[in-house]
Amino acid sequence: MVITMAKTLIAYFSRADENYFGGAMRYVKIGNTEIVCNIMKELIPADSFKIEMKEPYSPVYMTCIDEAKRDLRAKARPELRSMPDSIDPYDTVILAYPNYWGTMPMAVFTFLEHYDFSGKTILPLCTNEGSGLGGSERDIKRTCPGATVKSGLSVTGSGAATAKSAVQRWLSANGLL
């Protein structure tokens, strides 16, 4: 009997620069979502793809949230710097993103709408400072008909660097560890 590992892609949107941490602003070189994705890359064999906007939001936090709100209201689909040629080789896609106004950043919708996720499993992971996954799981299900969307993991952004045990439990519960 041959046992093969399912091929996994970690697709993530993460924002560095000025960020909000439990009531205070702080400049960071690596965004919270990327910190958690780096933990996952140490734990499981997976490819990764960073979802990056061709024209990124402002590095100033308050301006960024205004831009993100404008894009949400307009249902904008920002152009991305690049896209994987295909997601066909992957059975599982870990989709990681910060909570922007109760859902995913609009750039994540751009990514999702570019591919057919039928038959794939999507594992949502959302960093936030207390707002949880918001409506993002519902939005993923709506955007990716035919995909199996499992229960997501909410990680407090200011605790991203210490989220390893929670990430391990979640990956294990989803058969990736």
Coordinates of N, CA, C and O in Angstrom, one line a residue:
M1 N 0.8 -1.2 0.0 CA 0.0 0.0 0.0 C 0.9 1.2 0.0 O 1.8 1.4 0.8
V2 N 0.6 2.2 -0.9 CA 1.3 3.4 -1.0 C 0.5 4.5 -0.3 O -0.7 4.7 -0.6
I3 N 1.1 5.3 0.6 CA 0.5 6.4 1.2 C 1.1 7.7 0.7 O 2.3 7.8 0.7
T4 N 0.3 8.5 0.2 CA 0.8 9.8 -0.4 C 0.3 11.0 0.5 O -0.8 10.9 1.0
M5 N 1.2 11.9 0.6 CA 0.8 13.1 1.4 C 0.0 14.0 0.4 O 0.4 14.2 -0.7
A6 N -1.1 14.6 0.9 CA -1.9 15.6 0.1 C -1.0 16.8 0.0 O -0.3 17.2 0.9
K7 N -1.1 17.4 -1.2 CA -0.3 18.6 -1.5 C -1.1 19.8 -1.0 O -2.2 19.9 -1.2
T8 N -0.4 20.6 -0.2 CA -1.0 21.7 0.5 C -0.3 23.1 0.0 O 0.9 23.1 -0.1
L9 N -1.2 24.1 -0.2 CA -0.8 25.4 -0.5 C -1.2 26.3 0.7 O -2.3 26.3 1.1
I10 N -0.3 27.1 1.1 CA -0.6 28.2 2.1 C -0.6 29.5 1.3 O 0.4 30.0 0.8
A11 N -1.8 30.0 1.1 CA -2.0 31.3 0.3 C -2.4 32.3 1.4 O -3.3 32.1 2.2
Y12 N -1.6 33.4 1.4 CA -1.9 34.4 2.5 C -1.7 35.8 2.1 O -0.9 36.1 1.2
F13 N -2.5 36.7 2.7 CA -2.4 38.1 2.6 C -1.9 38.6 4.0 O -2.5 38.2 5.0
S14 N -0.9 39.4 4.0 CA -0.3 39.9 5.3 C 0.1 41.3 5.1 O 0.6 41.6 4.0
R15 N 0.0 42.1 6.1 CA 0.4 43.5 6.0 C 1.3 43.9 7.1 O 1.0 43.7 8.3
A16 N 2.5 44.4 6.7 CA 3.5 44.9 7.7 C 3.2 46.3 7.9 O 2.0 46.7 7.9
D17 N 4.2 47.1 8.1 CA 4.1 48.6 8.4 C 3.4 48.9 9.7 O 3.5 48.1 10.6
E18 N 2.6 50.0 9.8 CA 2.0 50.3 11.0 C 0.8 49.4 11.2 O -0.1 49.3 10.4
N19 N 0.7 48.8 12.4 CA -0.4 47.9 12.7 C -1.0 48.2 14.1 O -0.3 48.8 14.9
Y20 N -2.2 47.7 14.3 CA -2.9 47.8 15.6 C -2.7 46.6 16.4 O -2.9 45.5 16.0
F21 N -2.2 46.9 17.7 CA -2.0 45.8 18.6 C -2.7 46.1 19.9 O -2.2 46.9 20.7
G22 N -3.9 45.6 20.1 CA -4.6 45.7 21.4 C -4.6 47.1 21.9 O -4.3 47.3 23.1
G23 N -4.9 48.1 21.1 CA -5.1 49.5 21.6 C -4.0 50.4 21.2 O -4.1 51.6 21.5
A24 N -2.9 49.9 20.7 CA -1.8 50.8 20.3 C -1.3 50.5 18.9 O -1.5 49.4 18.4
M25 N -0.7 51.5 18.3 CA -0.1 51.3 17.0 C 1.3 51.0 17.1 O 2.0 51.5 18.0
R26 N 1.8 50.1 16.2 CA 3.2 49.7 16.3 C 3.7 49.4 14.8 O 2.9 48.7 14.1
Y27 N 4.9 49.7 14.5 CA 5.4 49.4 13.2 C 6.0 48.0 13.2 O 6.8 47.7 14.2
V28 N 5.7 47.2 12.2 CA 6.3 45.8 12.2 C 6.8 45.6 10.8 O 6.3 46.1 9.8
K29 N 7.9 44.8 10.7 CA 8.5 44.5 9.4 C 7.8 43.3 8.8 O 7.9 43.1 7.5
I30 N 7.3 42.4 9.6 CA 6.6 41.2 9.1 C 5.2 41.2 9.7 O 5.0 41.4 10.9
G31 N 4.1 41.1 8.8 CA 2.8 41.2 9.3 C 2.4 39.9 10.1 O 3.0 38.9 10.0
N32 N 1.4 40.1 11.0 CA 1.0 39.0 11.9 C 0.6 37.7 11.1 O 0.9 36.6 11.5
T33 N -0.1 37.9 10.0 CA -0.6 36.7 9.3 C 0.6 35.9 8.7 O 0.7 34.7 8.8
E34 N 1.6 36.7 8.2 CA 2.8 36.0 7.7 C 3.6 35.3 8.8 O 4.2 34.3 8.6
I35 N 3.6 35.9 10.0 CA 4.3 35.2 11.2 C 3.6 33.9 11.4 O 4.3 32.9 11.6
V36 N 2.3 33.8 11.4 CA 1.6 32.5 11.6 C 1.9 31.6 10.4 O 2.1 30.4 10.7
C37 N 1.9 32.1 9.2 CA 2.2 31.2 8.1 C 3.6 30.7 8.2 O 3.8 29.5 7.8
N38 N 4.6 31.4 8.6 CA 5.9 30.9 8.8 C 6.0 29.8 9.8 O 6.7 28.8 9.7
I39 N 5.1 29.9 10.9 CA 5.0 28.8 11.9 C 4.5 27.6 11.1 O 5.0 26.4 11.3
M40 N 3.5 27.7 10.3 CA 2.9 26.6 9.6 C 3.9 25.9 8.7 O 4.0 24.7 8.6
K41 N 4.7 26.8 8.0 CA 5.7 26.2 7.1 C 6.8 25.4 7.8 O 7.4 24.5 7.2
E42 N 7.0 25.7 9.1 CA 7.9 24.9 9.9 C 7.3 23.5 10.3 O 8.0 22.6 10.5
L43 N 6.0 23.5 10.3 CA 5.3 22.3 10.9 C 4.9 21.3 9.8 O 4.8 20.1 10.1
I44 N 4.5 21.8 8.6 CA 4.0 20.9 7.6 C 4.7 21.2 6.2 O 5.1 22.3 6.0
P45 N 4.7 20.1 5.4 CA 5.2 20.3 4.0 C 4.2 21.1 3.2 O 3.0 20.6 3.1
A46 N 4.5 22.2 2.7 CA 3.5 23.0 2.0 C 4.2 24.1 1.1 O 5.3 24.5 1.5
D47 N 3.6 24.4 0.0 CA 4.1 25.5 -0.8 C 3.4 26.7 -0.2 O 2.4 26.6 0.4
S48 N 3.9 27.9 -0.5 CA 3.3 29.1 -0.1 C 3.2 30.2 -1.2 O 4.1 30.2 -2.0
F49 N 2.2 31.0 -1.1 CA 2.0 32.1 -2.0 C 1.5 33.3 -1.3 O 0.5 33.2 -0.6
K50 N 2.2 34.4 -1.4 CA 1.8 35.6 -0.7 C 1.0 36.5 -1.7 O 1.4 36.8 -2.8
I51 N -0.3 36.7 -1.3 CA -1.2 37.5 -2.1 C -0.8 39.0 -1.8 O -1.0 39.5 -0.7
E52 N -0.3 39.6 -2.9 CA 0.1 41.0 -2.8 C -0.5 41.9 -3.8 O -0.6 41.5 -5.0
M53 N -1.0 43.0 -3.4 CA -1.7 44.0 -4.3 C -0.7 44.7 -5.1 O 0.4 45.0 -4.6
K54 N -1.0 44.9 -6.4 CA -0.1 45.7 -7.2 C 0.1 47.1 -6.7 O 1.2 47.6 -6.7
E55 N -1.0 47.7 -6.1 CA -0.9 49.0 -5.5 C -1.3 48.8 -4.0 O -2.5 48.8 -3.7
P56 N -0.3 48.5 -3.1 CA -0.7 48.2 -1.7 C -1.3 49.4 -1.0 O -1.2 50.5 -1.4
Y57 N -2.0 49.0 0.0 CA -2.6 50.0 0.9 C -1.5 50.8 1.6 O -0.4 50.4 1.7
S58 N -1.9 52.0 2.1 CA -0.9 52.9 2.8 C -0.2 52.2 4.0 O -0.8 51.3 4.6
P59 N 1.0 52.5 4.2 CA 1.7 52.0 5.4 C 1.2 52.6 6.7 O 1.4 52.1 7.8
V60 N 0.4 53.7 6.6 CA -0.2 54.3 7.8 C -1.5 53.6 8.1 O -2.4 53.5 7.3
Y61 N -1.6 53.1 9.3 CA -2.7 52.2 9.7 C -4.1 52.9 9.4 O -4.9 52.3 8.8
M62 N -4.3 54.0 9.9 CA -5.6 54.7 9.8 C -6.0 54.9 8.3 O -7.1 54.8 8.0
T63 N -5.0 55.3 7.5 CA -5.3 55.5 6.1 C -5.6 54.1 5.5 O -6.5 54.0 4.6
C64 N -4.8 53.1 5.8 CA -5.0 51.7 5.3 C -6.5 51.3 5.6 O -7.1 50.7 4.7
I65 N -6.9 51.4 6.8 CA -8.3 50.9 7.1 C -9.4 51.7 6.3 O -10.4 51.1 6.0
D66 N -9.1 53.0 6.1 CA -10.0 53.8 5.3 C -10.0 53.2 3.8 O -11.1 53.1 3.2
E67 N -8.9 52.9 3.3 CA -8.7 52.4 1.9 C -9.4 51.0 1.9 O -10.1 50.7 0.9
A68 N -9.2 50.2 2.9 CA -9.8 48.9 2.9 C -11.4 49.0 3.0 O -12.1 48.2 2.3
K69 N -11.9 49.9 3.8 CA -13.3 50.1 3.9 C -13.9 50.6 2.5 O -14.9 50.1 2.1
R70 N -13.2 51.5 1.9 CA -13.6 52.0 0.5 C -13.7 50.8 -0.4 O -14.7 50.6 -1.2
D71 N -12.7 50.0 -0.5 CA -12.7 48.8 -1.4 C -13.8 47.8 -1.0 O -14.4 47.3 -1.9
L72 N -14.0 47.6 0.2 CA -15.1 46.7 0.7 C -16.5 47.2 0.2 O -17.2 46.5 -0.4
R73 N -16.7 48.5 0.4 CA -18.0 49.1 0.0 C -18.2 49.0 -1.5 O -19.3 48.8 -2.0
A74 N -17.1 49.2 -2.3 CA -17.1 49.1 -3.7 C -17.0 47.7 -4.3 O -17.1 47.5 -5.5
K75 N -16.9 46.7 -3.4 CA -16.7 45.3 -3.8 C -15.5 45.3 -4.8 O -15.6 44.5 -5.8
A76 N -14.5 46.1 -4.5 CA -13.3 46.1 -5.4 C -12.6 44.8 -5.5 O -12.6 44.0 -4.5
R77 N -11.9 44.6 -6.6 CA -11.1 43.4 -6.7 C -9.7 44.0 -7.2 O -9.4 44.0 -8.3
P78 N -8.9 44.3 -6.2 CA -7.6 44.9 -6.5 C -6.7 44.0 -7.3 O -6.7 42.8 -7.1
E79 N -6.0 44.6 -8.3 CA -5.1 43.8 -9.1 C -3.9 43.3 -8.2 O -3.4 44.0 -7.4
L80 N -3.5 42.0 -8.5 CA -2.4 41.4 -7.7 C -1.1 41.5 -8.5 O -1.1 41.5 -9.7
R81 N 0.0 41.5 -7.7 CA 1.3 41.5 -8.4 C 1.5 40.3 -9.2 O 2.1 40.4 -10.3
S82 N 1.1 39.1 -8.7 CA 1.2 37.9 -9.5 C 0.2 36.9 -9.0 O -0.5 37.1 -8.0
M83 N 0.1 35.8 -9.7 CA -0.8 34.7 -9.3 C -0.1 33.4 -9.7 O 0.6 33.3 -10.7
P84 N -0.4 32.4 -8.9 CA 0.2 31.0 -9.3 C -0.4 30.6 -10.6 O -1.6 31.0 -10.9
D85 N 0.4 30.0 -11.4 CA -0.1 29.5 -12.7 C -1.4 28.6 -12.6 O -2.3 28.7 -13.4
S86 N -1.4 27.8 -11.5 CA -2.5 26.9 -11.3 C -2.5 26.5 -9.8 O -1.5 26.5 -9.1
I87 N -3.7 26.1 -9.4 CA -3.8 25.5 -8.0 C -4.2 24.0 -8.1 O -4.4 23.4 -7.2
D88 N -4.2 23.5 -9.4 CA -4.6 22.1 -9.6 C -3.8 21.1 -8.8 O -4.4 20.1 -8.4
P89 N -2.5 21.3 -8.6 CA -1.7 20.3 -7.8 C -2.1 20.2 -6.4 O -1.7 19.2 -5.7
Y90 N -2.9 21.1 -5.9 CA -3.2 21.1 -4.4 C -4.5 20.6 -4.1 O -5.5 20.9 -4.7
D91 N -4.5 19.7 -3.0 CA -5.8 19.2 -2.5 C -6.3 20.1 -1.4 O -7.5 20.3 -1.3
T92 N -5.4 20.7 -0.7 CA -5.8 21.6 0.5 C -5.2 23.0 0.3 O -4.0 23.1 0.0
V93 N -6.0 24.0 0.5 CA -5.5 25.4 0.5 C -5.7 26.0 1.9 O -6.9 26.0 2.3
I94 N -4.6 26.3 2.6 CA -4.8 27.1 3.8 C -4.8 28.5 3.4 O -3.9 29.0 2.8
L95 N -5.9 29.2 3.7 CA -6.1 30.6 3.3 C -6.0 31.4 4.5 O -6.9 31.4 5.4
A96 N -5.0 32.2 4.6 CA -4.7 33.0 5.8 C -4.8 34.5 5.4 O -4.3 35.0 4.4
Y97 N -5.4 35.3 6.3 CA -5.6 36.7 6.1 C -6.0 37.4 7.4 O -6.4 36.8 8.3
P98 N -5.8 38.7 7.4 CA -6.3 39.5 8.5 C -7.8 39.8 8.4 O -8.3 39.8 7.2
N99 N -8.5 40.1 9.5 CA -9.9 40.5 9.4 C -9.9 42.0 9.0 O -9.4 42.8 9.8
Y100 N -10.4 42.3 7.9 CA -10.6 43.6 7.4 C -12.1 43.9 7.4 O -12.8 43.3 6.5
W101 N -12.7 44.7 8.3 CA -14.1 45.0 8.3 C -15.0 43.8 8.3 O -16.0 43.8 7.5
G102 N -14.7 42.8 9.1 CA -15.6 41.7 9.2 C -15.4 40.6 8.2 O -16.2 39.6 8.2
T103 N -14.5 40.7 7.3 CA -14.2 39.7 6.3 C -12.8 39.7 5.9 O -11.9 40.2 6.6
M104 N -12.5 39.1 4.7 CA -11.1 39.1 4.2 C -10.8 40.4 3.4 O -11.8 41.0 2.9
P105 N -9.6 40.7 3.3 CA -9.2 41.9 2.4 C -9.7 41.6 1.0 O -9.7 40.4 0.6
M106 N -10.1 42.6 0.3 CA -10.6 42.4 -1.1 C -9.6 41.7 -2.0 O -10.0 41.0 -2.9
A107 N -8.3 41.9 -1.8 CA -7.3 41.2 -2.6 C -7.4 39.7 -2.5 O -7.1 38.9 -3.4
V108 N -7.9 39.2 -1.3 CA -8.1 37.7 -1.1 C -9.3 37.3 -2.0 O -9.2 36.2 -2.6
F109 N -10.3 38.1 -2.2 CA -11.4 37.8 -3.1 C -10.9 37.7 -4.5 O -11.3 36.8 -5.3
T110 N -10.0 38.6 -4.9 CA -9.4 38.6 -6.2 C -8.7 37.3 -6.5 O -8.9 36.6 -7.5
F111 N -7.9 36.8 -5.5 CA -7.3 35.5 -5.6 C -8.3 34.4 -5.7 O -8.2 33.5 -6.6
L112 N -9.3 34.3 -4.8 CA -10.2 33.2 -4.8 C -11.0 33.1 -6.1 O -11.3 32.0 -6.6
E113 N -11.4 34.3 -6.6 CA -12.2 34.3 -7.8 C -11.5 34.0 -9.1 O -12.1 33.7 -10.2
H114 N -10.2 33.9 -9.0 CA -9.3 33.6 -10.2 C -9.3 32.1 -10.5 O -8.9 31.7 -11.6
Y115 N -9.7 31.2 -9.5 CA -9.5 29.8 -9.6 C -10.8 29.0 -9.4 O -11.7 29.6 -8.7
D116 N -10.8 27.8 -9.8 CA -11.9 26.9 -9.5 C -11.5 26.0 -8.3 O -10.5 25.2 -8.5
F117 N -12.1 26.1 -7.2 CA -11.7 25.4 -6.0 C -12.6 24.1 -5.8 O -12.5 23.5 -4.8
S118 N -13.3 23.7 -6.8 CA -14.2 22.5 -6.7 C -13.3 21.3 -6.3 O -12.2 21.1 -6.9
G119 N -13.8 20.6 -5.3 CA -13.1 19.4 -4.9 C -11.9 19.6 -4.0 O -11.3 18.7 -3.5
K120 N -11.6 20.9 -3.7 CA -10.5 21.2 -2.8 C -11.0 21.5 -1.4 O -12.2 21.9 -1.2
T121 N -10.1 21.4 -0.4 CA -10.4 21.7 0.9 C -9.8 23.0 1.3 O -8.6 23.2 1.0
I122 N -10.5 24.0 1.8 CA -10.0 25.3 2.2 C -10.1 25.4 3.7 O -11.1 25.1 4.3
L123 N -8.9 25.7 4.3 CA -8.8 25.9 5.8 C -8.6 27.4 6.0 O -7.5 27.9 5.7
P124 N -9.5 28.1 6.5 CA -9.4 29.6 6.7 C -8.6 29.8 8.0 O -8.8 29.2 9.1
L125 N -7.7 30.8 8.0 CA -7.0 31.2 9.2 C -7.0 32.8 9.2 O -6.6 33.4 8.2
C126 N -7.5 33.3 10.3 CA -7.7 34.8 10.3 C -7.1 35.4 11.5 O -7.3 35.0 12.6
T127 N -6.2 36.3 11.3 CA -5.6 37.1 12.4 C -6.4 38.3 12.6 O -7.0 38.9 11.7
N128 N -6.5 38.7 13.9 CA -7.4 39.8 14.3 C -7.0 40.2 15.7 O -6.3 39.6 16.4
E129 N -7.6 41.3 16.1 CA -7.4 41.8 17.5 C -8.7 41.7 18.3 O -8.9 42.5 19.2
G130 N -9.4 40.7 18.0 CA -10.6 40.4 18.8 C -11.9 40.2 18.0 O -12.9 39.9 18.6
S131 N -11.9 40.5 16.7 CA -13.1 40.4 15.9 C -13.2 39.0 15.3 O -14.2 38.7 14.5
G132 N -12.3 38.0 15.6 CA -12.5 36.7 15.1 C -12.5 36.6 13.6 O -11.9 37.4 12.9
L133 N -13.1 35.6 13.1 CA -13.2 35.3 11.7 C -14.3 36.1 11.0 O -14.3 36.2 9.7
G134 N -15.1 36.9 11.7 CA -16.1 37.7 11.1 C -17.0 36.8 10.2 O -17.3 35.7 10.6
G135 N -17.4 37.3 9.1 CA -18.1 36.5 8.1 C -17.3 35.9 7.1 O -17.8 35.4 6.0
S136 N -16.0 35.8 7.3 CA -15.1 35.3 6.2 C -15.4 33.9 5.8 O -15.3 33.5 4.6
E137 N -15.7 33.0 6.8 CA -15.9 31.6 6.4 C -17.2 31.5 5.4 O -17.1 30.8 4.4
R138 N -18.2 32.2 5.8 CA -19.4 32.3 4.9 C -19.0 32.9 3.5 O -19.5 32.4 2.5
D139 N -18.2 33.9 3.5 CA -17.8 34.5 2.3 C -16.9 33.6 1.4 O -17.1 33.6 0.2
I140 N -16.1 32.8 2.0 CA -15.3 31.8 1.3 C -16.2 30.8 0.7 O -16.1 30.4 -0.5
K141 N -17.2 30.3 1.4 CA -18.1 29.3 0.9 C -18.9 29.8 -0.3 O -19.1 29.1 -1.3
R142 N -19.3 31.1 -0.2 CA -20.0 31.7 -1.3 C -19.2 31.9 -2.5 O -19.6 31.8 -3.6
T143 N -17.9 32.3 -2.3 CA -17.0 32.6 -3.4 C -16.4 31.3 -4.0 O -16.0 31.4 -5.2
C144 N -16.4 30.2 -3.3 CA -15.8 29.0 -3.8 C -16.7 27.8 -3.7 O -16.5 26.8 -3.0
P145 N -17.8 27.9 -4.6 CA -18.8 26.8 -4.6 C -18.0 25.5 -5.0 O -17.2 25.6 -5.9
G146 N -18.4 24.4 -4.4 CA -17.7 23.1 -4.8 C -16.5 22.8 -3.9 O -16.0 21.7 -3.9
A147 N -16.1 23.8 -3.1 CA -15.0 23.5 -2.2 C -15.5 23.1 -0.8 O -16.7 23.5 -0.5
T148 N -14.8 22.3 -0.1 CA -15.1 22.0 1.3 C -14.4 23.0 2.2 O -13.1 23.1 2.2
V149 N -15.1 23.9 2.9 CA -14.5 24.9 3.7 C -14.7 24.4 5.2 O -15.8 24.3 5.7
K150 N -13.5 24.1 5.8 CA -13.5 23.6 7.2 C -13.6 24.8 8.1 O -13.4 25.9 7.8
S151 N -13.8 24.5 9.4 CA -13.8 25.5 10.5 C -12.4 26.2 10.5 O -11.4 25.5 10.6
G152 N -12.5 27.5 10.6 CA -11.3 28.3 10.6 C -10.6 28.4 11.9 O -11.2 28.1 13.0
L153 N -9.5 29.0 11.9 CA -8.7 29.3 13.1 C -8.6 30.8 13.2 O -8.1 31.4 12.3
S154 N -9.0 31.3 14.4 CA -8.8 32.7 14.7 C -7.6 32.9 15.6 O -7.5 32.2 16.6
V155 N -6.7 33.8 15.1 CA -5.4 34.0 15.9 C -5.4 35.5 16.2 O -5.5 36.3 15.3
T156 N -5.2 35.8 17.5 CA -5.0 37.2 17.9 C -3.7 37.7 17.3 O -2.6 37.0 17.6
G157 N -3.7 38.7 16.5 CA -2.5 39.2 15.8 C -1.4 39.5 16.7 O -0.2 39.1 16.5
S158 N -1.7 40.2 17.9 CA -0.6 40.5 18.8 C 0.0 39.3 19.4 O 1.1 39.4 20.0
G159 N -0.6 38.2 19.3 CA -0.1 36.9 19.9 C 0.4 36.0 18.8 O 0.6 34.8 19.0
A160 N 0.5 36.4 17.6 CA 0.9 35.6 16.4 C 2.1 34.8 16.7 O 2.2 33.6 16.4
A161 N 3.1 35.4 17.2 CA 4.4 34.7 17.4 C 4.3 33.6 18.4 O 5.2 32.7 18.5
T162 N 3.3 33.6 19.3 CA 3.2 32.5 20.3 C 2.0 31.6 20.0 O 1.5 30.9 20.9
A163 N 1.6 31.6 18.7 CA 0.4 30.8 18.3 C 0.7 29.3 17.9 O -0.2 28.6 17.5
K164 N 1.9 28.9 18.1 CA 2.3 27.6 17.6 C 1.5 26.5 18.1 O 1.0 25.6 17.3
S165 N 1.2 26.4 19.4 CA 0.4 25.3 19.9 C -1.0 25.3 19.3 O -1.6 24.2 19.0
A166 N -1.6 26.4 19.2 CA -3.0 26.5 18.6 C -3.0 26.1 17.2 O -3.8 25.4 16.7
V167 N -1.9 26.5 16.4 CA -1.8 26.2 15.0 C -1.6 24.7 14.9 O -2.2 24.0 14.0
Q168 N -0.7 24.1 15.8 CA -0.5 22.6 15.7 C -1.8 21.9 16.0 O -2.1 20.9 15.2
R169 N -2.6 22.3 17.0 CA -3.9 21.6 17.2 C -4.8 21.7 16.0 O -5.4 20.7 15.7
W170 N -4.9 22.8 15.4 CA -5.8 23.0 14.3 C -5.3 22.2 13.1 O -6.1 21.6 12.4
L171 N -4.0 22.2 12.8 CA -3.5 21.4 11.7 C -3.7 19.9 11.9 O -4.1 19.2 11.0
S172 N -3.5 19.5 13.1 CA -3.7 18.1 13.5 C -5.2 17.7 13.4 O -5.5 16.7 12.8
A173 N -6.1 18.6 13.8 CA -7.5 18.3 13.7 C -8.0 18.2 12.3 O -9.0 17.5 12.0
N174 N -7.2 18.8 11.4 CA -7.6 18.8 10.0 C -6.7 17.8 9.2 O -6.7 17.9 7.9
G175 N -6.0 16.9 9.9 CA -5.3 15.9 9.2 C -4.0 16.3 8.5 O -3.5 15.5 7.7
L176 N -3.5 17.4 8.8 CA -2.2 17.9 8.2 C -1.0 17.6 9.0 O 0.1 17.8 8.5
L177 N -1.2 17.2 10.3 CA 0.0 17.0 11.2 C -0.1 15.5 11.7 O -1.1 15.0 12.0

